[in-house]
Coordinates of C-alpha atoms in Angstrom, one line a residue:
Chain A
M1 CA -12.9 -25.2 7.3
T2 CA -13.6 -24.0 3.8
D3 CA -13.0 -20.3 4.1
L4 CA -9.8 -18.6 5.2
W5 CA -9.8 -14.8 5.4
L6 CA -6.4 -13.0 5.5
I7 CA -7.1 -9.6 6.9
G8 CA -4.6 -6.8 6.7
V9 CA -4.9 -4.8 9.8
G10 CA -2.3 -2.1 9.2
M11 CA 0.7 -1.3 11.3
G12 CA -0.7 -1.3 14.8
A13 CA -2.6 2.0 14.9
P14 CA -6.3 1.1 15.5
G15 CA -7.2 3.7 12.8
H16 CA -5.4 1.7 10.1
L17 CA -8.1 -0.9 10.1
T18 CA -10.4 -0.5 7.0
L19 CA -14.1 -0.7 7.2
E20 CA -13.9 -3.9 5.2
G21 CA -11.4 -5.3 7.6
R22 CA -13.5 -4.5 10.6
Q23 CA -16.6 -6.1 9.0
A24 CA -14.6 -9.2 8.2
L25 CA -13.4 -9.5 11.8
R26 CA -17.0 -9.2 12.9
D27 CA -18.3 -11.8 10.3
A28 CA -15.6 -14.4 11.0
A29 CA -16.5 -17.4 13.1
A30 CA -13.0 -17.6 14.5
V31 CA -9.7 -15.8 14.5
L32 CA -6.5 -17.8 14.5
L33 CA -3.9 -16.0 16.6
P34 CA -0.3 -16.9 17.5
R35 CA 0.3 -17.2 21.2
K36 CA 2.5 -14.6 22.8
G37 CA 6.2 -15.3 22.3
P38 CA 8.5 -14.0 25.1
E39 CA 9.8 -11.1 23.0
K40 CA 7.0 -9.7 21.0
S41 CA 4.3 -9.7 23.6
D42 CA 3.5 -6.1 22.8
L43 CA 2.4 -7.2 19.3
A44 CA 0.3 -10.1 20.5
D45 CA -1.5 -7.6 22.9
L46 CA -1.9 -5.1 20.1
R47 CA -3.5 -7.7 17.9
L48 CA -6.0 -8.6 20.6
A49 CA -6.7 -5.0 21.3
I50 CA -7.5 -4.4 17.6
L51 CA -9.7 -7.5 17.6
R52 CA -11.6 -6.3 20.6
E53 CA -12.1 -2.8 19.4
S54 CA -13.4 -4.1 16.1
G55 CA -16.5 -5.3 17.9
S56 CA -15.8 -8.9 16.8
A57 CA -17.3 -11.7 18.8
A58 CA -15.3 -14.4 16.9
E59 CA -13.8 -17.3 18.9
V60 CA -10.1 -16.9 19.3
I61 CA -8.1 -20.1 18.3
S62 CA -4.5 -19.9 19.6
F63 CA -1.5 -21.7 18.2
D64 CA 2.2 -21.7 19.1
M65 CA 4.5 -20.5 16.5
P66 CA 7.2 -23.1 15.6
V67 CA 10.8 -22.2 15.9
R68 CA 12.9 -21.7 12.8
D69 CA 15.9 -24.1 12.3
E70 CA 18.7 -21.5 11.9
T71 CA 21.2 -24.2 10.9
L72 CA 19.4 -24.6 7.5
P73 CA 20.2 -22.5 4.4
Y74 CA 17.8 -19.5 4.1
A75 CA 15.4 -20.8 1.4
E76 CA 15.0 -24.2 3.0
R77 CA 14.7 -22.7 6.5
V78 CA 11.8 -20.6 5.3
E79 CA 10.1 -23.5 3.4
R80 CA 10.3 -25.9 6.5
W81 CA 9.1 -23.1 8.8
H82 CA 6.0 -22.4 6.6
D83 CA 5.3 -26.2 6.5
A84 CA 5.5 -26.3 10.3
I85 CA 3.2 -23.2 10.6
A86 CA 0.6 -24.8 8.2
E87 CA 0.6 -28.0 10.5
R88 CA 0.0 -25.9 13.6
W89 CA -2.9 -24.1 11.9
T90 CA -4.4 -27.4 10.7
A91 CA -4.2 -28.9 14.2
A92 CA -5.5 -25.7 15.9
I93 CA -8.5 -25.5 13.5
A94 CA -9.2 -29.2 13.7
G95 CA -9.4 -28.9 17.5
A96 CA -11.7 -25.9 17.5
R97 CA -14.1 -26.9 14.7
P98 CA -15.3 -23.4 13.9
A99 CA -18.7 -23.2 12.3
G100 CA -17.7 -20.6 9.7
P101 CA -14.9 -18.6 8.1
V102 CA -11.6 -18.5 10.0
A103 CA -9.7 -15.1 9.9
L104 CA -6.0 -14.3 10.3
M105 CA -4.9 -10.9 11.3
V106 CA -1.9 -9.8 9.2
W107 CA 0.3 -6.8 10.0
G108 CA 0.3 -4.5 7.1
D109 CA -1.1 -6.1 3.9
P110 CA -1.3 -9.8 3.3
G111 CA 0.4 -9.3 -0.1
L112 CA 3.5 -7.4 0.9
Y113 CA 6.5 -9.3 2.4
D114 CA 4.2 -11.6 4.4
S115 CA 4.1 -15.4 4.4
T116 CA 0.4 -15.9 5.2
L117 CA -0.7 -16.5 1.6
R118 CA 2.1 -19.0 1.1
I119 CA 1.3 -20.9 4.3
A120 CA -2.4 -20.9 3.3
D121 CA -1.4 -22.5 0.0
R122 CA -0.1 -25.5 2.0
L123 CA -3.4 -26.4 3.7
R124 CA -5.3 -29.5 2.5
P125 CA -8.0 -29.5 1.5
R126 CA -7.3 -26.0 0.1
P127 CA -9.5 -23.4 1.7
R128 CA -11.2 -20.6 -0.3
V129 CA -8.9 -17.7 0.4
R130 CA -10.1 -14.1 0.7
V131 CA -7.6 -11.3 1.1
V132 CA -8.6 -8.0 2.7
P133 CA -6.0 -5.3 1.9
G134 CA -4.5 -3.2 4.7
V135 CA -2.2 -0.2 5.2
T136 CA 1.4 -1.2 4.7
A137 CA 4.6 -0.1 6.5
L138 CA 5.5 1.8 3.3
Q139 CA 2.3 3.8 3.4
A140 CA 2.6 4.5 7.1
L141 CA 6.2 5.7 6.4
T142 CA 5.4 8.1 3.6
A143 CA 2.3 9.3 5.4
A144 CA 4.2 10.0 8.6
H145 CA 6.8 12.0 6.7
A146 CA 4.2 13.5 4.3
I147 CA 6.4 12.6 1.3
P148 CA 5.5 11.0 -2.0
F149 CA 6.6 7.4 -2.5
N150 CA 7.8 8.2 -6.1
T151 CA 9.1 11.1 -8.0
V152 CA 6.9 12.5 -10.8
G153 CA 6.6 9.6 -13.3
G154 CA 9.5 7.8 -11.5
S155 CA 9.9 4.2 -10.5
V156 CA 10.5 2.8 -7.1
L157 CA 12.3 -0.5 -6.3
V158 CA 10.7 -2.2 -3.3
T159 CA 13.4 -4.4 -1.9
T160 CA 14.9 -6.1 1.2
G161 CA 17.8 -5.3 3.5
R162 CA 19.5 -8.5 2.5
R163 CA 19.4 -7.5 -1.2
L164 CA 20.6 -4.0 -0.5
R165 CA 23.5 -5.3 1.6
E166 CA 24.5 -8.0 -1.0
G167 CA 23.9 -6.0 -4.2
G168 CA 24.5 -2.4 -3.2
W169 CA 22.5 0.5 -4.5
P170 CA 20.3 -1.0 -7.3
G171 CA 21.6 0.3 -10.7
G172 CA 19.4 2.9 -12.3
A173 CA 17.0 3.2 -9.3
E174 CA 15.8 6.6 -8.3
T175 CA 14.0 5.5 -5.1
A176 CA 14.4 2.3 -3.1
A177 CA 11.9 1.3 -0.4
V178 CA 13.5 -1.2 2.0
M179 CA 11.7 -3.8 4.0
L180 CA 12.9 -6.6 6.3
D181 CA 16.1 -5.0 7.2
G182 CA 17.3 -6.2 10.6
A183 CA 20.8 -4.8 10.2
C184 CA 20.8 -1.2 8.8
A185 CA 21.9 -2.1 5.3
F186 CA 21.8 1.6 4.4
A187 CA 24.9 2.1 6.6
G188 CA 26.9 0.1 4.0
L189 CA 26.0 2.3 1.1
P190 CA 28.2 5.2 -0.1
P191 CA 26.0 8.0 1.2
E192 CA 26.8 10.7 -1.4
G193 CA 23.7 12.0 -3.1
L194 CA 21.3 9.8 -1.1
R195 CA 18.5 10.9 1.2
I196 CA 16.8 8.7 3.8
W197 CA 13.4 8.7 5.4
W198 CA 13.2 6.2 8.2
G199 CA 10.5 5.2 10.6
A200 CA 9.9 2.6 13.4
F201 CA 6.7 1.5 15.2
L202 CA 4.9 3.4 12.5
G203 CA 1.4 4.4 13.5
M204 CA 1.9 3.3 17.1
A205 CA 2.3 5.5 20.1
E206 CA 6.0 4.6 20.1
Q207 CA 6.5 5.9 16.5
V208 CA 10.0 7.2 15.9
L209 CA 11.0 9.1 12.7
D210 CA 14.1 10.5 11.2
A211 CA 15.1 11.9 7.8
G212 CA 17.9 13.7 6.1
P213 CA 21.0 13.3 3.9
L214 CA 22.2 9.7 4.4
A215 CA 25.7 10.9 5.5
E216 CA 24.2 12.7 8.4
A217 CA 21.0 10.9 9.2
G218 CA 22.4 7.4 8.7
P219 CA 24.6 7.2 11.8
R220 CA 21.9 8.9 13.9
I221 CA 19.3 6.3 12.8
V222 CA 21.7 3.4 13.6
A223 CA 21.9 4.7 17.2
T224 CA 18.2 5.6 17.5
R225 CA 17.3 2.1 16.2
A226 CA 19.6 0.3 18.6
A227 CA 18.2 2.3 21.6
A228 CA 14.6 1.8 20.6
R229 CA 15.1 -1.9 20.0
A230 CA 16.8 -2.3 23.4
R231 CA 14.0 -0.4 25.1
H232 CA 11.1 -2.5 23.5
G233 CA 12.9 -5.8 23.1
W234 CA 11.9 -5.8 19.3
I235 CA 11.5 -3.3 16.5
M236 CA 9.6 -3.0 13.2
D237 CA 11.0 -0.4 10.9
T238 CA 11.3 0.6 7.3
Y239 CA 12.9 3.3 5.1
L240 CA 13.0 5.0 1.8
L241 CA 16.2 6.1 0.0
R242 CA 16.2 8.6 -2.8
R243 CA 18.9 9.9 -5.1
G244 CA 19.5 13.6 -5.6
Chain B
M1 CA -6.4 27.8 6.2
T2 CA -3.6 26.3 8.3
D3 CA -4.4 22.6 8.1
L4 CA -4.7 20.6 5.0
W5 CA -5.5 16.9 5.3
L6 CA -4.8 14.6 2.4
I7 CA -7.0 11.5 3.0
G8 CA -6.4 8.3 1.1
V9 CA -9.9 6.8 0.5
G10 CA -8.9 3.6 -1.3
M11 CA -10.0 2.6 -4.8
G12 CA -13.7 3.2 -4.7
A13 CA -15.0 0.4 -2.5
P14 CA -16.6 2.0 0.6
G15 CA -14.9 -0.7 2.7
H16 CA -11.4 0.5 1.7
L17 CA -11.8 3.6 3.9
T18 CA -9.8 3.3 7.1
L19 CA -11.2 4.1 10.5
E20 CA -8.6 7.0 10.6
G21 CA -9.8 8.2 7.2
R22 CA -13.4 8.1 8.3
Q23 CA -12.7 10.0 11.5
A24 CA -10.7 12.6 9.6
L25 CA -13.6 13.2 7.1
R26 CA -15.8 13.7 10.2
D27 CA -13.4 16.1 11.9
A28 CA -12.6 18.2 8.9
A29 CA -14.4 21.6 8.6
A30 CA -14.5 21.4 4.8
V31 CA -13.8 19.0 2.0
L32 CA -12.3 20.4 -1.2
L33 CA -13.8 18.4 -4.2
P34 CA -13.3 18.8 -7.9
R35 CA -16.5 19.4 -9.8
K36 CA -17.7 16.7 -12.2
G37 CA -15.9 16.6 -15.5
P38 CA -18.1 15.3 -18.4
E39 CA -16.2 12.0 -18.6
K40 CA -15.5 10.9 -15.0
S41 CA -18.8 11.7 -13.4
D42 CA -18.9 8.2 -11.9
L43 CA -15.8 9.1 -9.9
A44 CA -17.2 12.4 -8.7
D45 CA -20.4 10.6 -7.6
L46 CA -18.4 7.9 -5.9
R47 CA -16.4 10.4 -3.9
L48 CA -19.5 12.1 -2.7
A49 CA -21.1 8.7 -1.8
I50 CA -18.0 7.8 0.3
L51 CA -18.1 11.2 2.0
R52 CA -21.8 10.9 2.8
E53 CA -21.4 7.3 4.1
S54 CA -18.6 8.4 6.4
G55 CA -21.0 10.5 8.4
S56 CA -19.1 13.7 7.7
A57 CA -21.0 16.9 8.0
A58 CA -18.1 18.9 6.5
E59 CA -18.9 21.7 4.1
V60 CA -18.2 20.8 0.5
I61 CA -16.0 23.4 -1.4
S62 CA -16.1 22.7 -5.1
F63 CA -13.5 23.8 -7.7
D64 CA -13.2 23.2 -11.4
M65 CA -10.1 21.2 -12.5
P66 CA -8.0 23.3 -15.0
V67 CA -7.2 21.8 -18.4
R68 CA -3.7 20.5 -19.2
D69 CA -1.9 22.2 -22.0
E70 CA -1.2 19.1 -24.2
T71 CA 1.1 21.2 -26.5
L72 CA 3.8 21.5 -23.7
P73 CA 6.5 18.9 -23.1
Y74 CA 5.5 16.3 -20.4
A75 CA 7.4 17.7 -17.4
E76 CA 6.5 21.3 -18.1
R77 CA 2.9 20.4 -18.8
V78 CA 2.6 18.7 -15.4
E79 CA 4.3 21.6 -13.6
R80 CA 2.0 24.2 -15.1
W81 CA -1.0 22.0 -14.4
H82 CA -0.1 21.6 -10.7
D83 CA 0.4 25.4 -10.5
A84 CA -3.0 26.0 -11.9
I85 CA -4.7 23.5 -9.6
A86 CA -3.0 25.2 -6.6
E87 CA -4.5 28.5 -7.7
R88 CA -7.9 26.9 -8.0
W89 CA -7.6 25.5 -4.5
T90 CA -6.5 28.8 -3.1
A91 CA -9.4 30.7 -4.7
A92 CA -12.0 28.1 -3.6
I93 CA -10.8 28.1 0.0
A94 CA -10.5 31.9 0.1
G95 CA -14.1 32.1 -1.0
A96 CA -15.4 29.6 1.5
R97 CA -13.3 30.7 4.5
P98 CA -13.6 27.3 6.4
A99 CA -13.3 27.5 10.2
G100 CA -11.0 24.5 10.5
P101 CA -9.0 21.8 8.7
V102 CA -9.7 21.4 5.0
A103 CA -9.7 17.8 3.7
L104 CA -9.0 16.4 0.2
M105 CA -10.1 12.9 -0.7
V106 CA -7.4 11.1 -2.7
W107 CA -8.0 7.9 -4.6
G108 CA -5.7 5.2 -3.3
D109 CA -2.9 6.6 -1.1
P110 CA -1.7 10.2 -1.2
G111 CA 1.9 9.0 -1.5
L112 CA 1.6 6.7 -4.6
Y113 CA 1.5 8.2 -8.0
D114 CA -0.6 11.1 -6.9
S115 CA 0.0 14.8 -7.3
T116 CA -1.9 16.1 -4.2
L117 CA 1.2 16.4 -2.0
R118 CA 3.1 18.3 -4.8
I119 CA 0.2 20.7 -5.3
A120 CA -0.1 21.3 -1.5
D121 CA 3.6 22.2 -1.5
R122 CA 2.7 25.2 -3.8
L123 CA 0.3 26.8 -1.4
R124 CA 1.3 30.1 0.3
P125 CA 1.3 30.4 3.2
R126 CA 2.2 26.8 3.5
P127 CA -0.4 24.8 5.4
R128 CA 0.4 22.1 7.9
V129 CA -0.1 18.9 5.9
R130 CA -1.4 15.7 7.4
V131 CA -1.4 12.5 5.3
V132 CA -3.8 9.6 6.0
P133 CA -2.8 6.4 4.2
G134 CA -5.3 4.6 2.1
V135 CA -5.5 1.3 0.2
T136 CA -3.7 1.5 -3.1
A137 CA -4.5 0.0 -6.5
L138 CA -1.6 -2.4 -6.0
Q139 CA -3.1 -3.7 -2.8
A140 CA -6.5 -3.9 -4.3
L141 CA -5.0 -5.8 -7.3
T142 CA -3.0 -8.4 -5.2
A143 CA -6.0 -8.9 -2.8
A144 CA -8.5 -9.4 -5.7
H145 CA -6.2 -12.1 -7.2
A146 CA -5.1 -13.4 -3.7
I147 CA -1.4 -13.3 -4.8
P148 CA 1.7 -12.0 -3.0
F149 CA 3.1 -8.7 -4.3
N150 CA 6.7 -10.1 -4.1
T151 CA 8.3 -13.5 -4.3
V152 CA 10.0 -14.8 -1.1
G153 CA 12.7 -12.2 -0.3
G154 CA 12.4 -10.8 -3.9
S155 CA 12.2 -7.2 -5.0
V156 CA 9.5 -5.5 -7.0
L157 CA 9.9 -2.6 -9.3
V158 CA 6.9 -0.2 -9.1
T159 CA 6.9 1.7 -12.4
T160 CA 4.8 3.4 -15.0
G161 CA 3.4 2.4 -18.4
R162 CA 5.5 5.1 -20.0
R163 CA 8.8 3.7 -18.5
L164 CA 7.9 0.1 -19.5
R165 CA 7.1 1.2 -23.0
E166 CA 10.2 3.2 -23.4
G167 CA 12.7 1.0 -21.5
G168 CA 11.3 -2.5 -22.0
W169 CA 11.4 -5.1 -19.2
P170 CA 13.5 -3.7 -16.4
G171 CA 16.9 -5.5 -16.3
G172 CA 17.1 -7.9 -13.4
A173 CA 13.6 -7.3 -12.2
E174 CA 11.6 -10.4 -11.0
T175 CA 8.3 -8.6 -10.6
A176 CA 7.1 -5.3 -12.0
A177 CA 4.0 -3.5 -10.8
V178 CA 2.7 -1.0 -13.4
M179 CA 0.7 2.1 -12.8
L180 CA -0.5 5.0 -15.0
D181 CA -0.6 2.9 -18.1
G182 CA -3.2 4.2 -20.6
A183 CA -1.9 2.2 -23.5
C184 CA -1.2 -1.4 -22.5
A185 CA 2.6 -1.2 -22.4
F186 CA 2.6 -4.9 -21.6
A187 CA 1.6 -5.7 -25.1
G188 CA 5.0 -4.4 -26.4
L189 CA 7.0 -6.8 -24.3
P190 CA 8.4 -10.2 -25.5
P191 CA 5.9 -12.3 -23.6
E192 CA 8.1 -15.4 -23.0
G193 CA 8.5 -16.3 -19.4
L194 CA 6.2 -13.5 -18.1
R195 CA 2.9 -13.9 -16.3
I196 CA 0.4 -11.0 -15.8
W197 CA -2.2 -10.3 -13.2
W198 CA -4.5 -7.4 -14.3
G199 CA -7.4 -5.6 -12.8
A200 CA -9.7 -2.6 -13.6
F201 CA -12.2 -0.8 -11.4
L202 CA -10.6 -2.6 -8.5
G203 CA -12.9 -2.9 -5.4
M204 CA -15.9 -1.4 -7.3
A205 CA -18.9 -3.2 -8.5
E206 CA -17.6 -3.1 -12.0
Q207 CA -14.3 -4.8 -11.1
V208 CA -12.8 -6.9 -13.9
L209 CA -9.9 -9.3 -13.4
D210 CA -7.7 -11.4 -15.7
A211 CA -4.5 -13.3 -15.3
G212 CA -2.3 -15.8 -17.0
P213 CA 0.8 -16.2 -19.2
L214 CA 1.3 -12.9 -20.9
A215 CA 1.3 -14.5 -24.4
E216 CA -2.3 -15.7 -23.8
A217 CA -3.7 -13.2 -21.3
G218 CA -2.1 -10.1 -22.9
P219 CA -4.3 -9.9 -26.1
R220 CA -7.4 -10.9 -24.1
I221 CA -6.7 -8.0 -21.6
V222 CA -6.2 -5.5 -24.5
A223 CA -9.7 -6.4 -25.8
T224 CA -11.4 -6.5 -22.3
R225 CA -9.9 -3.2 -21.4
A226 CA -11.0 -1.5 -24.6
A227 CA -14.6 -2.8 -24.2
A228 CA -14.7 -1.8 -20.5
R229 CA -13.4 1.7 -21.3
A230 CA -15.9 2.2 -24.1
R231 CA -18.7 1.1 -21.8
H232 CA -17.8 3.4 -18.9
G233 CA -16.2 6.3 -20.7
W234 CA -13.1 5.9 -18.5
I235 CA -11.0 3.2 -16.9
M236 CA -8.7 2.9 -13.9
D237 CA -6.5 -0.3 -14.1
T238 CA -3.2 -1.7 -13.0
Y239 CA -1.2 -4.9 -13.3
L240 CA 1.7 -7.0 -12.0
L241 CA 4.1 -8.8 -14.3
R242 CA 6.3 -11.6 -12.9
R243 CA 9.1 -13.7 -14.5
G244 CA 9.0 -17.5 -14.4

């Protein structure tokens, strides 16, 4: 394998796929897909549905995702997990011997809070990597609420739930866009003067939205999120917080 | 007019258009397009080419962009300009009387450093606004360089050239993504420990890229940018700076 294509496919709405992404899925010789886990089978099905709708005839190469060692410290846990995924990719591709480019379908955009580029960096020999941009959770969120990402000439801090929880509201920030938050870090902020725009399953049929002053909307979102997560067995969500 | 669709069309590559964006262009009754200015006629042509390639048969409603009053202070100048654009839209639409949704084609994504949502807010009666997300300059940049937007679990400050010039390197930031920089604000930073990834005309045939330690790549980019701008008469560029 000499060519690895990382294709951003958006957030699950078939319409998020770009024309470039669709063509890349059609031109790839094979698509490397994680096998269904027990919890996120909706996502595995959705990826296959997007692939089929794209008109691609690429061979599907499946691999099992390794399990993270939760006893390790965060940074080391992530490093070892990426090593293990790279080994699974290598073995799966070696078994299938595709005759051309191998594609990976990435939720959102391969550049934004995604590990695929870092895992690809571990492959030896190093493949030629092509990245096809895709619609991110942040764009699906601001589009669903029909709000701008930034104020006029203002800056936006794109950050994680972990950082927001550990560091509080980032000093000087006007807007914060929060990714990878599994535990409602917004609920730990003093809500005065903050507004939240939240969304889960963005772009999918199950999409849920809420927005308002954090003091009122925050507790509502915590409850909605818990209920939606219980119903689906998993959740993908993101939010934007703005001062004033 | 009761429905206004703001459609992100990406950065100029026809492949950036999403399937949802293409369908929306086809479903719109009319597309509201600014007439060619003397300088940016490449962009006006490109927009028409994307519209034609989408298979849309929507009526094209043209309007002339008003001129900004450069004697006003920044915030007021922008406010008055948006007011003036809203008036032009209103007049153009009233003249054409489209029988269905009116679409606007927005470079990148309608949420990210774009005024279209704010101008739409000025229309009376208020239209129902639909936003279709599109590939942004930041995604086209990170895809072209095949780099991640963020470090593992790290945050990214999305900011403007003006803020970087006035405020210097943002305290505590690991990565800064810079938009709307007409004057190479990176050249005013102490370059030690900073790396830059720069791109202009991202996704277009004219795409130019450069990257490296800021001390070395910075002066090179200033020169490349000036030459590219002189050659085309205009430039659209963006960059990412990262510590360490």
